[in-house]
Amino acid sequence: MKVALKNLNGSQSMSAEYLNELQTHWNLNKSLKSSLKFYGMTKDPATKEFMMILQFAEKGNLKCFLSSNFSNFLWKDKIVYLCGLADDLNSLHKLGFFYRDLHSGNILQNISGGAFVSDFGLSGSPNEQKSCNKIRGVLPYIAPEVLNEEPYTLSSDIYSFWCNYG
């Protein structure tokens, strides 16, 4: 079985931000069978940094895939990807989290055609969003209301979702 190791830079002194990402991965893994599998943690013996052990996405991220396969990306495949992504995003919202950084580089694909949301580093609950005054994420995917310094909402995630396929 192939796995991916996500290095958590600066994790020698584990912060609440890292613990939030770990908890989100764990909760999403438990709540949705099609989510990117989170197997656990390990520690790099050389750097002492923690690493997440995740399911390996054979086809990489959507951004790289589209850059080399755009003309071959069939509508039926687009619909499969949309459904997988919508399921993951819905599960995240049911857990009470906003994603806040949904873009084609954070959508991973496996060999069987599944699409998975990854990298929950900027996700958080609505309470955490209201206290955060910074705009974070990839500019073309950020909802207009967020750019106008309004709080992130579920609608902000939906805007980002459609930017990937619109």
PDB file of C-alpha atoms in Angstrom:
ATOM      1  CA  MET A   1       0.000   0.000   0.000  1.00  0.00           C
ATOM      2  CA  LYS A   2       1.362   3.414  -0.985  1.00  0.00           C
ATOM      3  CA  VAL A   3       0.935   6.297   1.432  1.00  0.00           C
ATOM      4  CA  ALA A   4       1.728   9.997   1.360  1.00  0.00           C
ATOM      5  CA  LEU A   5       3.559  11.752   4.161  1.00  0.00           C
ATOM      6  CA  LYS A   6       2.542  15.353   4.809  1.00  0.00           C
ATOM      7  CA  ASN A   7       5.268  17.152   6.701  1.00  0.00           C
ATOM      8  CA  LEU A   8       3.930  19.510   9.365  1.00  0.00           C
ATOM      9  CA  ASN A   9       6.595  22.198   9.284  1.00  0.00           C
ATOM     10  CA  GLY A  10       7.165  23.777  12.674  1.00  0.00           C
ATOM     11  CA  SER A  11       5.420  20.919  14.458  1.00  0.00           C
ATOM     12  CA  GLN A  12       8.224  20.320  16.949  1.00  0.00           C
ATOM     13  CA  SER A  13       6.166  22.520  19.236  1.00  0.00           C
ATOM     14  CA  MET A  14       2.699  21.289  18.259  1.00  0.00           C
ATOM     15  CA  SER A  15       0.302  24.255  17.997  1.00  0.00           C
ATOM     16  CA  ALA A  16      -3.476  24.409  18.074  1.00  0.00           C
ATOM     17  CA  GLU A  17      -3.410  24.945  14.275  1.00  0.00           C
ATOM     18  CA  TYR A  18      -1.777  21.549  13.717  1.00  0.00           C
ATOM     19  CA  LEU A  19      -4.050  19.828  16.201  1.00  0.00           C
ATOM     20  CA  ASN A  20      -7.053  21.378  14.409  1.00  0.00           C
ATOM     21  CA  GLU A  21      -5.921  19.938  11.072  1.00  0.00           C
ATOM     22  CA  LEU A  22      -5.338  16.508  12.601  1.00  0.00           C
ATOM     23  CA  GLN A  23      -8.733  16.517  14.280  1.00  0.00           C
ATOM     24  CA  THR A  24     -10.452  17.593  11.058  1.00  0.00           C
ATOM     25  CA  HIS A  25      -8.753  14.810   9.065  1.00  0.00           C
ATOM     26  CA  TRP A  26      -9.686  12.262  11.715  1.00  0.00           C
ATOM     27  CA  ASN A  27     -13.333  13.382  11.952  1.00  0.00           C
ATOM     28  CA  LEU A  28     -13.759  13.520   8.182  1.00  0.00           C
ATOM     29  CA  ASN A  29     -12.144  10.095   7.824  1.00  0.00           C
ATOM     30  CA  LYS A  30     -14.672   8.658  10.293  1.00  0.00           C
ATOM     31  CA  SER A  31     -17.705  10.380   8.765  1.00  0.00           C
ATOM     32  CA  LEU A  32     -17.234   9.744   5.038  1.00  0.00           C
ATOM     33  CA  LYS A  33     -16.131   6.492   3.432  1.00  0.00           C
ATOM     34  CA  SER A  34     -14.917   8.238   0.276  1.00  0.00           C
ATOM     35  CA  SER A  35     -12.696  10.784   2.024  1.00  0.00           C
ATOM     36  CA  LEU A  36      -8.927  10.792   1.777  1.00  0.00           C
ATOM     37  CA  LYS A  37      -7.860   8.231   4.376  1.00  0.00           C
ATOM     38  CA  PHE A  38      -5.880   9.443   7.371  1.00  0.00           C
ATOM     39  CA  TYR A  39      -3.871   6.550   8.807  1.00  0.00           C
ATOM     40  CA  GLY A  40      -2.031   8.260  11.637  1.00  0.00           C
ATOM     41  CA  MET A  41       1.125  10.137  12.533  1.00  0.00           C
ATOM     42  CA  THR A  42       4.861   9.584  12.489  1.00  0.00           C
ATOM     43  CA  LYS A  43       7.912  11.655  13.301  1.00  0.00           C
ATOM     44  CA  ASP A  44      10.866  12.395  11.048  1.00  0.00           C
ATOM     45  CA  PRO A  45      13.885  11.088  12.979  1.00  0.00           C
ATOM     46  CA  ALA A  46      16.196  13.697  11.431  1.00  0.00           C
ATOM     47  CA  THR A  47      14.117  16.881  11.817  1.00  0.00           C
ATOM     48  CA  LYS A  48      11.853  15.760  14.692  1.00  0.00           C
ATOM     49  CA  GLU A  49       8.907  17.204  12.729  1.00  0.00           C
ATOM     50  CA  PHE A  50       5.592  15.355  12.796  1.00  0.00           C
ATOM     51  CA  MET A  51       4.126  13.952   9.578  1.00  0.00           C
ATOM     52  CA  MET A  52       0.615  12.838   8.761  1.00  0.00           C
ATOM     53  CA  ILE A  53       0.274   9.453   7.063  1.00  0.00           C
ATOM     54  CA  LEU A  54      -2.375   9.805   4.352  1.00  0.00           C
ATOM     55  CA  GLN A  55      -3.803   7.808   1.477  1.00  0.00           C
ATOM     56  CA  PHE A  56      -1.660   8.234  -1.625  1.00  0.00           C
ATOM     57  CA  ALA A  57      -3.441  10.036  -4.482  1.00  0.00           C
ATOM     58  CA  GLU A  58      -2.055   8.372  -7.611  1.00  0.00           C
ATOM     59  CA  LYS A  59      -3.290  11.028 -10.030  1.00  0.00           C
ATOM     60  CA  GLY A  60      -2.077  13.981  -7.961  1.00  0.00           C
ATOM     61  CA  ASN A  61      -4.074  17.176  -7.641  1.00  0.00           C
ATOM     62  CA  LEU A  62      -6.743  18.548  -9.940  1.00  0.00           C
ATOM     63  CA  LYS A  63      -4.615  21.531 -10.985  1.00  0.00           C
ATOM     64  CA  CYS A  64      -1.805  19.326 -12.370  1.00  0.00           C
ATOM     65  CA  PHE A  65      -4.282  16.911 -13.916  1.00  0.00           C
ATOM     66  CA  LEU A  66      -6.138  19.667 -15.781  1.00  0.00           C
ATOM     67  CA  SER A  67      -2.927  21.271 -17.024  1.00  0.00           C
ATOM     68  CA  SER A  68      -2.017  18.106 -18.936  1.00  0.00           C
ATOM     69  CA  ASN A  69      -5.415  16.432 -19.541  1.00  0.00           C
ATOM     70  CA  PHE A  70      -7.937  19.230 -19.998  1.00  0.00           C
ATOM     71  CA  SER A  71      -9.041  18.197 -23.498  1.00  0.00           C
ATOM     72  CA  ASN A  72      -9.442  14.555 -22.388  1.00  0.00           C
ATOM     73  CA  PHE A  73     -11.451  15.342 -19.233  1.00  0.00           C
ATOM     74  CA  LEU A  74     -14.884  13.903 -20.079  1.00  0.00           C
ATOM     75  CA  TRP A  75     -18.138  15.256 -18.675  1.00  0.00           C
ATOM     76  CA  LYS A  76     -18.900  11.956 -16.962  1.00  0.00           C
ATOM     77  CA  ASP A  77     -15.559  12.222 -15.138  1.00  0.00           C
ATOM     78  CA  LYS A  78     -16.269  15.830 -14.190  1.00  0.00           C
ATOM     79  CA  ILE A  79     -19.549  14.740 -12.613  1.00  0.00           C
ATOM     80  CA  VAL A  80     -17.829  11.962 -10.627  1.00  0.00           C
ATOM     81  CA  TYR A  81     -15.257  14.466  -9.351  1.00  0.00           C
ATOM     82  CA  LEU A  82     -17.943  17.028  -8.505  1.00  0.00           C
ATOM     83  CA  CYS A  83     -19.905  14.462  -6.507  1.00  0.00           C
ATOM     84  CA  GLY A  84     -16.845  13.322  -4.553  1.00  0.00           C
ATOM     85  CA  LEU A  85     -15.818  16.867  -3.784  1.00  0.00           C
ATOM     86  CA  ALA A  86     -19.371  17.868  -2.834  1.00  0.00           C
ATOM     87  CA  ASP A  87     -19.610  14.877  -0.466  1.00  0.00           C
ATOM     88  CA  ASP A  88     -16.350  15.794   1.266  1.00  0.00           C
ATOM     89  CA  LEU A  89     -17.308  19.458   1.550  1.00  0.00           C
ATOM     90  CA  ASN A  90     -20.762  18.552   2.874  1.00  0.00           C
ATOM     91  CA  SER A  91     -19.207  16.271   5.506  1.00  0.00           C
ATOM     92  CA  LEU A  92     -16.817  19.019   6.567  1.00  0.00           C
ATOM     93  CA  HIS A  93     -19.729  21.455   6.913  1.00  0.00           C
ATOM     94  CA  LYS A  94     -21.734  18.895   8.925  1.00  0.00           C
ATOM     95  CA  LEU A  95     -18.791  18.707  11.328  1.00  0.00           C
ATOM     96  CA  GLY A  96     -19.183  22.453  11.809  1.00  0.00           C
ATOM     97  CA  PHE A  97     -16.132  23.542   9.800  1.00  0.00           C
ATOM     98  CA  PHE A  98     -15.524  25.910   6.917  1.00  0.00           C
ATOM     99  CA  TYR A  99     -12.783  24.850   4.513  1.00  0.00           C
ATOM    100  CA  ARG A 100     -11.534  28.370   3.615  1.00  0.00           C
ATOM    101  CA  ASP A 101      -8.880  27.233   1.118  1.00  0.00           C
ATOM    102  CA  LEU A 102     -10.658  25.129  -1.498  1.00  0.00           C
ATOM    103  CA  HIS A 103      -8.768  25.264  -4.792  1.00  0.00           C
ATOM    104  CA  SER A 104      -7.625  22.836  -7.480  1.00  0.00           C
ATOM    105  CA  GLY A 105      -4.285  22.249  -5.738  1.00  0.00           C
ATOM    106  CA  ASN A 106      -6.127  20.906  -2.667  1.00  0.00           C
ATOM    107  CA  ILE A 107      -8.294  18.460  -4.596  1.00  0.00           C
ATOM    108  CA  LEU A 108      -6.546  15.112  -4.928  1.00  0.00           C
ATOM    109  CA  GLN A 109      -7.455  12.204  -7.192  1.00  0.00           C
ATOM    110  CA  ASN A 110      -6.917   8.497  -6.969  1.00  0.00           C
ATOM    111  CA  ILE A 111      -6.557   5.948  -9.743  1.00  0.00           C
ATOM    112  CA  SER A 112     -10.201   4.814  -9.465  1.00  0.00           C
ATOM    113  CA  GLY A 113     -11.466   8.303 -10.297  1.00  0.00           C
ATOM    114  CA  GLY A 114     -12.313   9.566  -6.828  1.00  0.00           C
ATOM    115  CA  ALA A 115     -11.745  13.193  -5.867  1.00  0.00           C
ATOM    116  CA  PHE A 116     -10.836  14.107  -2.303  1.00  0.00           C
ATOM    117  CA  VAL A 117     -10.458  17.352  -0.402  1.00  0.00           C
ATOM    118  CA  SER A 118      -7.059  17.602   1.290  1.00  0.00           C
ATOM    119  CA  ASP A 119      -5.020  20.032   3.380  1.00  0.00           C
ATOM    120  CA  PHE A 120      -7.283  21.225   6.160  1.00  0.00           C
ATOM    121  CA  GLY A 121      -4.710  23.662   7.535  1.00  0.00           C
ATOM    122  CA  LEU A 122      -6.915  26.763   7.123  1.00  0.00           C
ATOM    123  CA  SER A 123     -10.226  25.123   8.003  1.00  0.00           C
ATOM    124  CA  GLY A 124     -11.979  25.974  11.222  1.00  0.00           C
ATOM    125  CA  SER A 125     -15.261  26.489  13.018  1.00  0.00           C
ATOM    126  CA  PRO A 126     -17.411  29.601  12.554  1.00  0.00           C
ATOM    127  CA  ASN A 127     -16.235  30.915  15.950  1.00  0.00           C
ATOM    128  CA  GLU A 128     -12.620  30.700  14.816  1.00  0.00           C
ATOM    129  CA  GLN A 129     -13.483  32.436  11.548  1.00  0.00           C
ATOM    130  CA  LYS A 130     -14.977  35.486  13.208  1.00  0.00           C
ATOM    131  CA  SER A 131     -11.826  36.116  15.207  1.00  0.00           C
ATOM    132  CA  CYS A 132      -9.587  35.818  12.149  1.00  0.00           C
ATOM    133  CA  ASN A 133      -9.103  39.138  10.375  1.00  0.00           C
ATOM    134  CA  LYS A 134      -6.755  37.883   7.666  1.00  0.00           C
ATOM    135  CA  ILE A 135      -7.792  36.862   4.179  1.00  0.00           C
ATOM    136  CA  ARG A 136      -6.192  33.513   3.434  1.00  0.00           C
ATOM    137  CA  GLY A 137      -6.245  31.206   0.468  1.00  0.00           C
ATOM    138  CA  VAL A 138      -5.695  31.370  -3.289  1.00  0.00           C
ATOM    139  CA  LEU A 139      -7.084  34.647  -4.650  1.00  0.00           C
ATOM    140  CA  PRO A 140      -9.150  33.410  -7.648  1.00  0.00           C
ATOM    141  CA  TYR A 141     -11.022  31.017  -5.331  1.00  0.00           C
ATOM    142  CA  ILE A 142     -11.828  33.494  -2.543  1.00  0.00           C
ATOM    143  CA  ALA A 143     -15.462  34.611  -2.375  1.00  0.00           C
ATOM    144  CA  PRO A 144     -16.122  38.320  -3.054  1.00  0.00           C
ATOM    145  CA  GLU A 145     -17.674  38.873   0.376  1.00  0.00           C
ATOM    146  CA  VAL A 146     -14.504  37.560   2.027  1.00  0.00           C
ATOM    147  CA  LEU A 147     -12.444  39.978  -0.052  1.00  0.00           C
ATOM    148  CA  ASN A 148     -14.759  42.694   1.315  1.00  0.00           C
ATOM    149  CA  GLU A 149     -13.633  41.620   4.818  1.00  0.00           C
ATOM    150  CA  GLU A 150     -16.860  39.821   5.709  1.00  0.00           C
ATOM    151  CA  PRO A 151     -16.528  36.546   7.670  1.00  0.00           C
ATOM    152  CA  TYR A 152     -16.130  33.198   5.953  1.00  0.00           C
ATOM    153  CA  THR A 153     -19.397  31.268   5.650  1.00  0.00           C
ATOM    154  CA  LEU A 154     -20.634  28.038   4.137  1.00  0.00           C
ATOM    155  CA  SER A 155     -21.467  30.130   1.066  1.00  0.00           C
ATOM    156  CA  SER A 156     -17.802  31.142   0.775  1.00  0.00           C
ATOM    157  CA  ASP A 157     -16.874  27.475   0.479  1.00  0.00           C
ATOM    158  CA  ILE A 158     -19.601  26.916  -2.129  1.00  0.00           C
ATOM    159  CA  TYR A 159     -18.224  29.833  -4.165  1.00  0.00           C
ATOM    160  CA  SER A 160     -14.752  28.235  -4.066  1.00  0.00           C
ATOM    161  CA  PHE A 161     -16.277  24.865  -4.965  1.00  0.00           C
ATOM    162  CA  TRP A 162     -17.796  26.273  -8.166  1.00  0.00           C
ATOM    163  CA  CYS A 163     -14.609  28.142  -9.083  1.00  0.00           C
ATOM    164  CA  ASN A 164     -13.012  24.727  -9.535  1.00  0.00           C
ATOM    165  CA  TYR A 165     -15.579  23.620 -12.105  1.00  0.00           C
ATOM    166  CA  GLY A 166     -17.320  26.756 -13.355  1.00  0.00           C
TER     167      GLY A 166
END
